[in-house]
XYZ file of C-alpha atoms in Angstrom:
589
model
C 57.477 150.806 113.062
C 60.261 148.573 114.342
C 60.859 149.771 117.885
C 64.587 149.128 117.834
C 64.987 151.245 114.707
C 62.795 154.023 116.036
C 65.090 155.029 118.885
C 66.981 158.113 117.843
C 65.676 157.750 114.289
C 65.281 160.873 112.183
C 62.122 159.435 110.635
C 58.726 160.381 111.991
C 56.953 157.554 113.803
C 54.185 155.930 111.883
C 50.701 156.439 113.246
C 49.517 153.659 115.495
C 45.779 152.932 115.700
C 44.563 153.347 119.267
C 41.941 150.759 120.220
C 39.215 151.609 122.693
C 40.438 150.720 126.167
C 38.414 147.948 127.774
C 36.373 148.715 130.853
C 38.478 146.367 132.931
C 42.236 146.605 132.466
C 44.543 143.613 132.606
C 47.714 145.624 131.976
C 50.081 146.133 134.880
C 52.980 148.387 135.810
C 55.349 145.414 136.040
C 54.563 144.133 132.563
C 54.778 147.649 131.108
C 58.225 148.261 132.548
C 59.447 144.856 131.353
C 58.118 145.558 127.843
C 59.722 148.992 127.762
C 63.119 147.510 128.607
C 62.828 145.064 125.725
C 61.796 147.872 123.361
C 64.868 149.956 124.067
C 67.213 147.011 123.490
C 67.621 145.421 126.923
C 67.483 141.615 126.709
C 69.249 140.871 129.995
C 68.571 142.446 133.403
C 71.032 141.955 136.270
C 69.436 141.550 139.665
C 69.721 140.664 143.315
C 66.379 139.668 144.891
C 65.024 141.247 148.059
C 61.548 141.222 149.556
C 60.682 144.664 148.157
C 61.395 143.689 144.522
C 60.204 140.072 144.314
C 56.795 140.788 142.751
C 58.420 143.036 140.164
C 60.949 140.305 139.342
C 58.023 137.942 138.653
C 56.907 140.248 135.845
C 60.410 140.371 134.413
C 60.571 136.571 134.450
C 57.232 136.451 132.625
C 58.378 138.786 129.823
C 59.529 136.550 126.927
C 62.065 139.078 125.682
C 63.852 139.436 129.023
C 66.438 137.207 130.637
C 66.789 137.814 134.378
C 70.369 137.189 135.562
C 70.870 136.852 139.300
C 74.205 138.246 140.502
C 76.103 137.488 143.693
C 75.850 141.053 144.992
C 74.418 144.420 144.026
C 77.769 146.039 143.228
C 78.471 143.435 140.567
C 74.920 143.709 139.219
C 75.555 147.408 138.694
C 78.948 146.782 137.112
C 77.328 144.192 134.831
C 74.697 146.718 133.721
C 77.579 149.132 133.036
C 79.388 146.571 130.862
C 76.139 145.651 129.107
C 75.417 149.326 128.325
C 78.853 149.698 126.729
C 77.983 146.987 124.220
C 74.214 147.427 123.778
C 73.797 151.165 124.329
C 71.687 150.728 127.475
C 71.710 148.429 130.510
C 69.482 147.695 133.505
C 69.734 146.317 137.026
C 67.147 145.605 139.745
C 67.858 145.664 143.495
C 65.903 146.104 146.704
C 65.267 149.224 148.785
C 68.194 151.000 150.524
C 70.167 147.930 151.588
C 70.429 147.003 147.907
C 70.288 150.521 146.535
C 73.211 151.779 148.571
C 75.215 148.694 147.596
C 74.713 149.335 143.877
C 75.343 153.076 144.249
C 79.088 152.878 143.557
C 78.532 151.104 140.242
C 75.890 153.649 139.203
C 78.303 156.480 140.030
C 80.855 154.837 137.740
C 78.295 154.584 134.931
C 77.475 158.268 135.414
C 81.159 159.206 135.110
C 81.439 157.188 131.883
C 78.231 158.569 130.320
C 76.409 155.236 130.207
C 72.594 154.960 130.208
C 71.847 152.451 132.980
C 68.282 151.982 134.251
C 68.655 151.324 137.987
C 65.371 149.915 139.318
C 64.709 149.553 143.028
C 61.832 147.708 144.656
C 60.549 150.281 147.153
C 58.312 150.312 150.246
C 54.587 149.633 150.128
C 52.816 152.757 148.838
C 50.761 152.955 152.067
C 53.919 153.498 154.123
C 54.858 156.791 152.487
C 53.937 159.803 154.624
C 53.585 157.763 157.809
C 55.814 157.541 160.859
C 56.448 153.830 160.361
C 59.969 152.492 160.586
C 60.797 149.856 157.961
C 63.443 147.168 157.762
C 66.317 147.670 155.276
C 66.476 151.309 156.347
C 68.600 153.178 158.906
C 65.741 153.133 161.424
C 64.138 156.484 160.656
C 60.635 157.046 159.228
C 62.164 159.207 156.468
C 62.404 157.038 153.317
C 64.365 159.580 151.265
C 67.904 158.566 152.215
C 68.333 156.347 149.164
C 66.762 158.920 146.845
C 69.061 161.669 148.126
C 72.091 159.487 147.472
C 70.981 158.687 143.923
C 70.222 162.327 143.116
C 73.948 163.000 142.865
C 74.775 160.118 140.482
C 71.716 159.890 138.204
C 70.200 162.372 135.769
C 66.571 161.603 136.719
C 64.814 159.988 139.683
C 61.290 158.545 139.647
C 59.492 157.503 142.834
C 56.577 155.384 141.656
C 54.175 155.010 144.577
C 51.005 155.969 142.692
C 49.660 153.995 139.720
C 48.087 157.057 138.106
C 51.508 158.635 137.566
C 53.488 155.431 136.952
C 53.286 155.334 133.139
C 54.553 158.898 132.737
C 57.290 158.566 135.358
C 58.676 155.342 133.882
C 58.674 156.582 130.291
C 60.219 159.902 131.308
C 62.983 158.159 133.241
C 63.862 155.826 130.357
C 63.748 158.649 127.817
C 65.980 160.840 129.968
C 68.574 158.079 130.367
C 68.783 157.611 126.613
C 68.804 161.321 125.777
C 71.357 162.276 128.420
C 73.403 159.048 128.178
C 73.456 158.862 131.974
C 71.959 156.500 134.585
C 68.477 157.011 136.034
C 66.853 155.750 139.244
C 63.358 154.244 139.348
C 61.847 153.199 142.690
C 58.655 151.125 142.451
C 56.515 150.413 145.506
C 56.440 146.695 146.169
C 52.617 146.444 146.156
C 52.077 148.047 142.729
C 53.663 145.888 139.962
C 50.794 143.389 139.649
C 47.733 145.647 140.035
C 45.824 146.226 136.753
C 45.391 149.889 135.862
C 43.770 151.689 132.905
C 46.984 153.482 131.883
C 48.449 150.068 131.031
C 45.284 148.749 129.340
C 46.799 148.387 125.880
C 50.173 147.432 124.487
C 52.476 150.424 124.742
C 52.995 152.579 121.680
C 56.467 151.753 120.280
C 59.143 153.735 122.052
C 60.448 156.730 120.135
C 62.944 159.504 120.836
C 62.825 162.622 118.700
C 66.247 163.267 117.125
C 68.419 166.061 118.444
C 68.936 168.627 115.703
C 71.697 171.228 115.814
C 70.949 174.935 115.702
C 71.582 175.421 111.987
C 72.941 178.953 112.341
C 75.210 177.880 115.185
C 76.389 174.842 113.210
C 77.278 176.938 110.173
C 79.093 179.509 112.300
C 81.044 176.815 114.188
C 82.093 175.103 110.958
C 83.126 178.431 109.406
C 85.265 179.437 112.401
C 86.850 175.984 112.755
C 87.583 175.593 109.034
C 89.326 178.958 108.943
C 91.309 178.027 112.065
C 92.430 174.627 110.736
C 92.959 175.549 107.082
C 95.447 178.198 108.204
C 97.396 175.708 110.326
C 100.573 174.008 109.082
C 100.438 170.633 110.858
C 97.075 169.982 112.555
C 96.090 166.718 114.268
C 92.865 165.103 115.551
C 92.528 163.418 118.961
C 89.461 161.308 119.836
C 88.101 161.215 123.386
C 85.663 159.131 125.444
C 82.561 161.246 124.734
C 82.533 159.987 121.137
C 80.346 157.143 122.414
C 77.761 159.332 124.157
C 77.551 161.532 121.056
C 77.278 158.504 118.719
C 79.841 160.225 116.512
C 82.387 157.495 115.687
C 81.362 157.336 112.040
C 81.480 161.118 111.685
C 84.945 161.099 113.300
C 86.197 158.792 110.540
C 84.609 161.045 107.906
C 86.597 163.979 109.287
C 89.820 161.944 109.371
C 89.379 160.737 105.785
C 88.623 164.219 104.468
C 91.380 166.068 106.349
C 94.357 163.752 105.987
C 95.378 164.696 109.528
C 96.944 162.046 111.795
C 94.456 160.712 114.335
C 95.297 159.817 117.923
C 93.116 158.699 120.809
C 93.015 159.802 124.435
C 93.555 156.809 126.747
C 89.948 156.845 127.956
C 88.742 156.882 124.337
C 90.576 153.714 123.283
C 88.257 151.430 121.344
C 86.225 154.360 119.961
C 88.736 155.307 117.248
C 89.598 152.768 114.500
C 93.196 151.722 115.089
C 93.397 149.970 111.718
C 92.908 153.359 110.027
C 96.007 154.324 107.983
C 96.205 157.714 109.740
C 96.134 156.294 113.274
C 99.291 157.151 115.239
C 98.511 155.836 118.737
C 97.461 156.983 122.203
C 98.024 160.576 123.241
C 98.640 160.506 126.994
C 101.220 163.228 127.538
C 104.468 161.830 128.908
C 103.247 158.226 128.627
C 101.905 158.461 125.053
C 102.575 155.812 122.436
C 106.051 156.192 120.980
C 106.234 159.161 118.585
C 102.522 160.006 119.073
C 102.959 162.507 121.910
C 105.685 164.352 120.018
C 103.461 164.779 116.942
C 100.447 165.986 118.936
C 102.353 168.388 121.189
C 104.362 169.868 118.315
C 101.228 170.525 116.233
C 100.132 174.102 115.698
C 96.450 173.098 115.872
C 94.658 170.135 117.425
C 91.033 169.049 117.326
C 90.042 167.266 120.549
C 86.777 165.421 119.902
C 84.830 164.485 123.051
C 87.717 164.818 125.520
C 87.743 164.472 129.297
C 90.729 166.247 130.823
C 91.400 165.161 134.396
C 94.484 164.543 136.520
C 94.758 160.945 135.272
C 94.316 161.633 131.550
C 96.603 164.682 131.820
C 99.283 162.709 133.732
C 99.135 164.964 136.772
C 98.278 168.088 134.737
C 101.451 167.817 132.664
C 100.081 167.835 129.084
C 101.963 170.198 126.764
C 98.909 171.435 124.883
C 97.701 175.020 124.730
C 94.117 176.174 124.727
C 94.680 178.757 122.010
C 95.771 176.001 119.606
C 92.825 173.671 120.344
C 89.373 173.129 118.923
C 87.328 171.396 121.633
C 84.346 169.482 120.252
C 81.979 168.412 123.025
C 78.706 166.510 122.751
C 76.705 169.682 122.052
C 79.236 172.535 122.018
C 82.265 173.607 119.983
C 84.946 176.023 121.214
C 87.653 177.356 118.901
C 90.878 178.384 120.648
C 90.225 180.916 123.399
C 86.884 181.658 121.704
C 84.356 181.837 120.172
C 82.132 179.076 121.556
C 79.019 177.695 119.856
C 76.212 175.944 121.764
C 73.545 173.446 120.662
C 75.889 172.182 117.948
C 75.928 168.394 118.085
C 79.158 166.507 117.595
C 78.210 164.208 114.709
C 76.529 167.033 112.761
C 79.568 169.248 113.266
C 82.198 166.666 112.277
C 80.308 165.699 109.120
C 79.846 169.325 108.063
C 83.445 170.259 108.918
C 84.775 167.364 106.810
C 83.363 169.085 103.719
C 85.179 172.343 104.445
C 88.734 171.226 105.243
C 91.663 171.275 102.865
C 93.556 167.997 102.845
C 96.736 168.423 104.883
C 98.870 165.333 105.610
C 101.902 167.339 106.850
C 101.791 166.079 110.449
C 101.173 162.507 109.289
C 104.211 162.699 106.998
C 106.264 163.986 109.944
C 105.108 161.005 112.002
C 106.189 158.539 109.313
C 109.613 160.230 109.106
C 110.363 159.784 112.800
C 108.536 156.483 113.422
C 110.607 153.422 114.287
C 108.744 150.090 114.661
C 108.775 148.728 118.214
C 111.416 146.174 119.079
C 110.386 142.699 120.115
C 110.917 141.552 123.717
C 114.103 139.633 124.285
C 113.994 135.876 124.117
C 114.145 134.167 127.472
C 115.590 130.975 128.838
C 113.303 127.981 128.988
C 112.367 128.168 132.673
C 112.899 131.894 133.227
C 109.995 133.530 135.110
C 107.370 135.055 132.861
C 107.498 138.818 132.355
C 104.491 141.051 131.816
C 105.689 142.373 128.457
C 105.928 138.787 127.183
C 102.395 138.075 128.427
C 101.013 141.004 126.468
C 102.968 140.036 123.367
C 100.921 136.821 123.354
C 97.652 138.594 124.207
C 98.253 140.857 121.178
C 98.437 137.767 118.985
C 95.071 136.557 120.324
C 93.177 139.662 119.190
C 90.833 139.736 116.210
C 87.501 141.198 115.192
C 85.879 138.361 117.138
C 87.398 139.418 120.472
C 87.090 142.290 122.928
C 89.458 143.422 125.680
C 88.360 144.467 129.178
C 91.151 146.211 131.114
C 90.935 146.490 134.892
C 92.082 149.588 136.773
C 95.797 149.258 137.486
C 98.817 148.314 135.399
C 96.442 146.637 132.937
C 95.458 150.190 131.920
C 98.956 150.750 130.614
C 99.692 147.313 129.201
C 96.339 147.013 127.429
C 96.677 150.579 126.132
C 99.643 149.390 124.062
C 97.645 146.644 122.361
C 96.914 147.464 118.720
C 93.230 146.693 118.157
C 92.270 144.934 114.908
C 89.157 146.076 113.067
C 85.962 145.400 115.112
C 87.920 144.339 118.207
C 86.154 145.778 121.243
C 87.915 147.542 124.100
C 86.609 148.826 127.440
C 87.990 150.210 130.669
C 86.854 152.658 133.325
C 89.339 155.491 133.485
C 87.346 158.439 134.817
C 85.995 156.627 137.904
C 88.787 154.049 138.214
C 86.993 151.708 140.615
C 89.065 148.583 141.279
C 87.028 145.425 140.797
C 84.883 147.029 138.079
C 86.074 144.620 135.399
C 84.607 141.403 136.866
C 81.021 142.617 136.729
C 81.618 144.608 133.541
C 83.021 141.502 131.842
C 79.895 139.573 132.857
C 77.625 142.231 131.360
C 79.674 142.891 128.234
C 79.989 139.188 127.432
C 76.245 138.706 127.885
C 75.587 141.531 125.406
C 78.138 140.412 122.786
C 77.835 136.660 122.494
C 79.504 136.752 119.065
C 82.768 137.944 120.658
C 85.119 136.195 123.042
C 86.126 138.518 125.855
C 89.736 138.736 127.061
C 89.814 140.305 130.527
C 93.065 141.423 132.151
C 92.594 141.732 135.912
C 95.058 142.341 138.736
C 94.938 140.208 141.852
C 94.041 143.129 144.127
C 91.106 144.166 141.981
C 89.892 140.597 141.596
C 89.629 140.160 145.358
C 86.994 142.923 145.458
C 84.443 141.318 143.109
C 85.529 137.715 142.476
C 82.152 136.129 143.290
C 80.501 136.758 139.947
C 82.800 134.367 138.151
C 79.985 132.117 139.375
C 77.424 134.002 137.273
C 79.647 133.876 134.197
C 79.766 130.081 134.480
C 75.978 129.878 135.022
C 75.442 131.956 131.875
C 77.698 129.683 129.824
C 80.119 132.468 128.945
C 83.427 131.661 127.249
C 85.513 134.582 128.480
C 89.276 134.269 128.935
C 90.447 135.895 132.180
C 94.131 136.586 132.729
C 94.544 137.055 136.484
C 97.857 138.898 136.877
C 99.169 137.888 140.303
C 101.893 140.272 141.454
C 101.036 140.330 145.138
C 99.268 143.624 145.659
C 97.916 146.975 144.471
C 100.676 147.732 141.975
C 99.211 150.984 140.657
C 99.040 152.335 144.213
C 102.612 151.164 144.872
C 103.858 153.352 142.039
C 101.925 156.386 143.310
C 102.765 155.972 147.013
C 104.002 152.729 148.519
C 103.194 151.374 151.933
C 102.302 148.139 153.748
C 98.626 148.691 152.919
C 99.366 147.878 149.266
C 100.279 144.274 150.088
C 97.413 141.774 150.081
C 96.963 138.181 151.242
C 97.796 135.871 148.377
C 95.023 133.498 147.320
C 95.060 130.255 145.438
C 93.104 131.953 142.652
C 92.704 128.939 140.403
C 91.657 126.891 143.436
C 89.020 129.513 144.245
C 87.621 129.449 140.722
C 87.635 125.634 140.731
C 85.639 125.721 143.972
C 83.140 128.177 142.445
C 82.894 125.973 139.341
C 82.154 122.932 141.500
C 81.713 120.708 138.457
C 78.688 122.620 137.148
C 79.101 124.278 133.747
C 82.160 124.685 131.548
C 85.241 126.120 133.235
C 88.977 125.535 132.895
C 91.813 126.972 135.011
C 95.596 127.055 134.822
C 98.567 128.619 136.619
C 101.432 129.801 134.416
C 104.911 130.871 135.511
C 106.898 130.699 132.252
C 106.400 131.666 128.628
C 106.143 128.033 127.563
C 103.368 127.358 130.095
C 101.563 130.469 128.809
C 101.837 129.271 125.197
C 100.391 125.884 126.165
C 97.541 127.502 128.131
C 96.589 129.778 125.228
C 96.590 126.796 122.870
C 94.213 125.005 125.224
C 91.743 127.894 125.543
C 91.645 128.233 121.764
C 91.107 124.533 121.121
C 89.581 122.034 123.514
C 88.220 124.722 125.862
C 87.154 127.314 123.301
C 83.564 127.094 124.615
C 84.540 127.254 128.298
C 85.175 130.074 130.693
C 88.968 129.995 130.999
C 90.831 131.427 133.974
C 94.606 131.722 133.684
C 96.534 132.852 136.742
C 99.769 134.491 135.623
C 102.428 134.697 138.350
C 104.840 137.613 137.870
C 107.300 139.568 140.005
C 105.735 142.248 142.210
C 107.924 144.956 140.629
C 107.328 143.882 137.016
C 105.413 146.939 135.821
C 105.172 148.854 132.582
C 107.521 151.802 132.170
C 104.446 153.935 131.514
C 103.057 153.196 134.985
C 106.359 154.216 136.573
C 106.327 157.573 134.764
C 102.587 158.143 135.247
C 102.672 157.161 138.923
C 105.449 159.611 139.750
C 103.613 162.478 138.020
C 100.264 161.698 139.655
C 102.003 161.423 143.027
C 103.540 164.850 142.432
C 100.118 166.310 141.622
C 98.560 164.671 144.700
C 101.269 166.009 147.012
C 101.220 169.677 145.979
C 101.529 171.980 148.972
C 98.542 174.156 149.895
C 98.466 177.522 148.185
C 99.299 180.357 150.599
C 96.172 182.060 151.904
């Protein structure tokens, strides 16, 4: 059986003949782990070397199917594994004990919040040091080695401490399986003296990796479909809204089936952008409360029934808890549970199964879509500007919109890029990623590295603010080493603009850098890299022409200088509402 096709397959695995294990084993833990990563679809592993993981890295280098990519720091290695998992379905990073593990922790927490299966591997202490009173380097100076483990327990769904070869095979396979089944990160610590020791449990090539499919409770599925169909078929103007958990549930195709069958308008929550086909004729835009796409929010909030598929409702996605939706009008479809109005609720009903079955039971009802078309007015074009007038952000994104195709993908950094990129209309097969739940500034540099490495058929367009870029700028170096051809728009407006619009203060102003000069210094004449500063629309047009022609195979870095107060109107509205939510007075005791 083809291993890649066996993961999550409904087919039963073919029987594999088991040869008699030789008396002397040549198989090792390191080679087994490397092979397992290849089997589940990982071709690139992002790493930072340290003395506890060097022997393990040797085995990864020796595995023909793996490409080991050294990053400038552990945080970016974790962000790169996050970006890689978004494109490939799973990612992996390797760091060293505690000093590396605690550095990568923030990125793993972000992957957990976004439901991404990332295999975080740490080279751990020598197995002989466990249970002793020895104090090791790279620790906080105590003989207790569990500090790192205790930190990872809160941001991973499974933790494996491999300091015994007899248990290694089971622990590694369980960790990988759990990551894929739960769509969450896992932590694997491997003692530094174990990767190269032959052991009988690794004596033969591993049986191809296989995950049994998750099957809905049939009675629960039928009951959920019955209740939901009755609820929606009695509604006058229902709508469907897609959320970010569509990816974890692998239900995008089933979502489209439901849309096609129902005739309802389809919207997307901001954190679900890229998971709902925006070229679909029933697509009406982003539902984000007061900062929704024009005419989209009005249609959703005036509906008498809405199906939220895989939503995450938090203070950011609800614009400071100001959404005008009511629980009694909503069907909430989670990864493995469906709730209709205020009840009933049905468990062990999986999203894709439910959407496909529900599609067969709904009456076609385009009423809300017809209402949308009645009120819709096409957006106006930005005003034309004088030849040397300073470039405005809305003009920049007008040109970025024209660059998009099925051969591109957009990475949007935390900040005003959230709002400007949200307004981009994605062509068919155009990728889109951002990190809304965790919202860690600097995420996009590492994530762009990982995503681009996983999708070499697409050219990545990354929109990054200057404040965020200063956090993780170093791994531009790794992008150049990997020969990536990403286009980075560095939006230089002199500070943390998203924070300014929530609550301003001197701490939101940063030291201005010569960003193109920095990237030129990192390039240092090795690899393909091109930089430009643009201040006007004409300079932007010329830069885009260059990146699409003579530098189409280069990493291109365009620094866009704009006014510090040039923000989207959506950020202004959103910032004031989030600030209001943050500043609520304590409830009386």
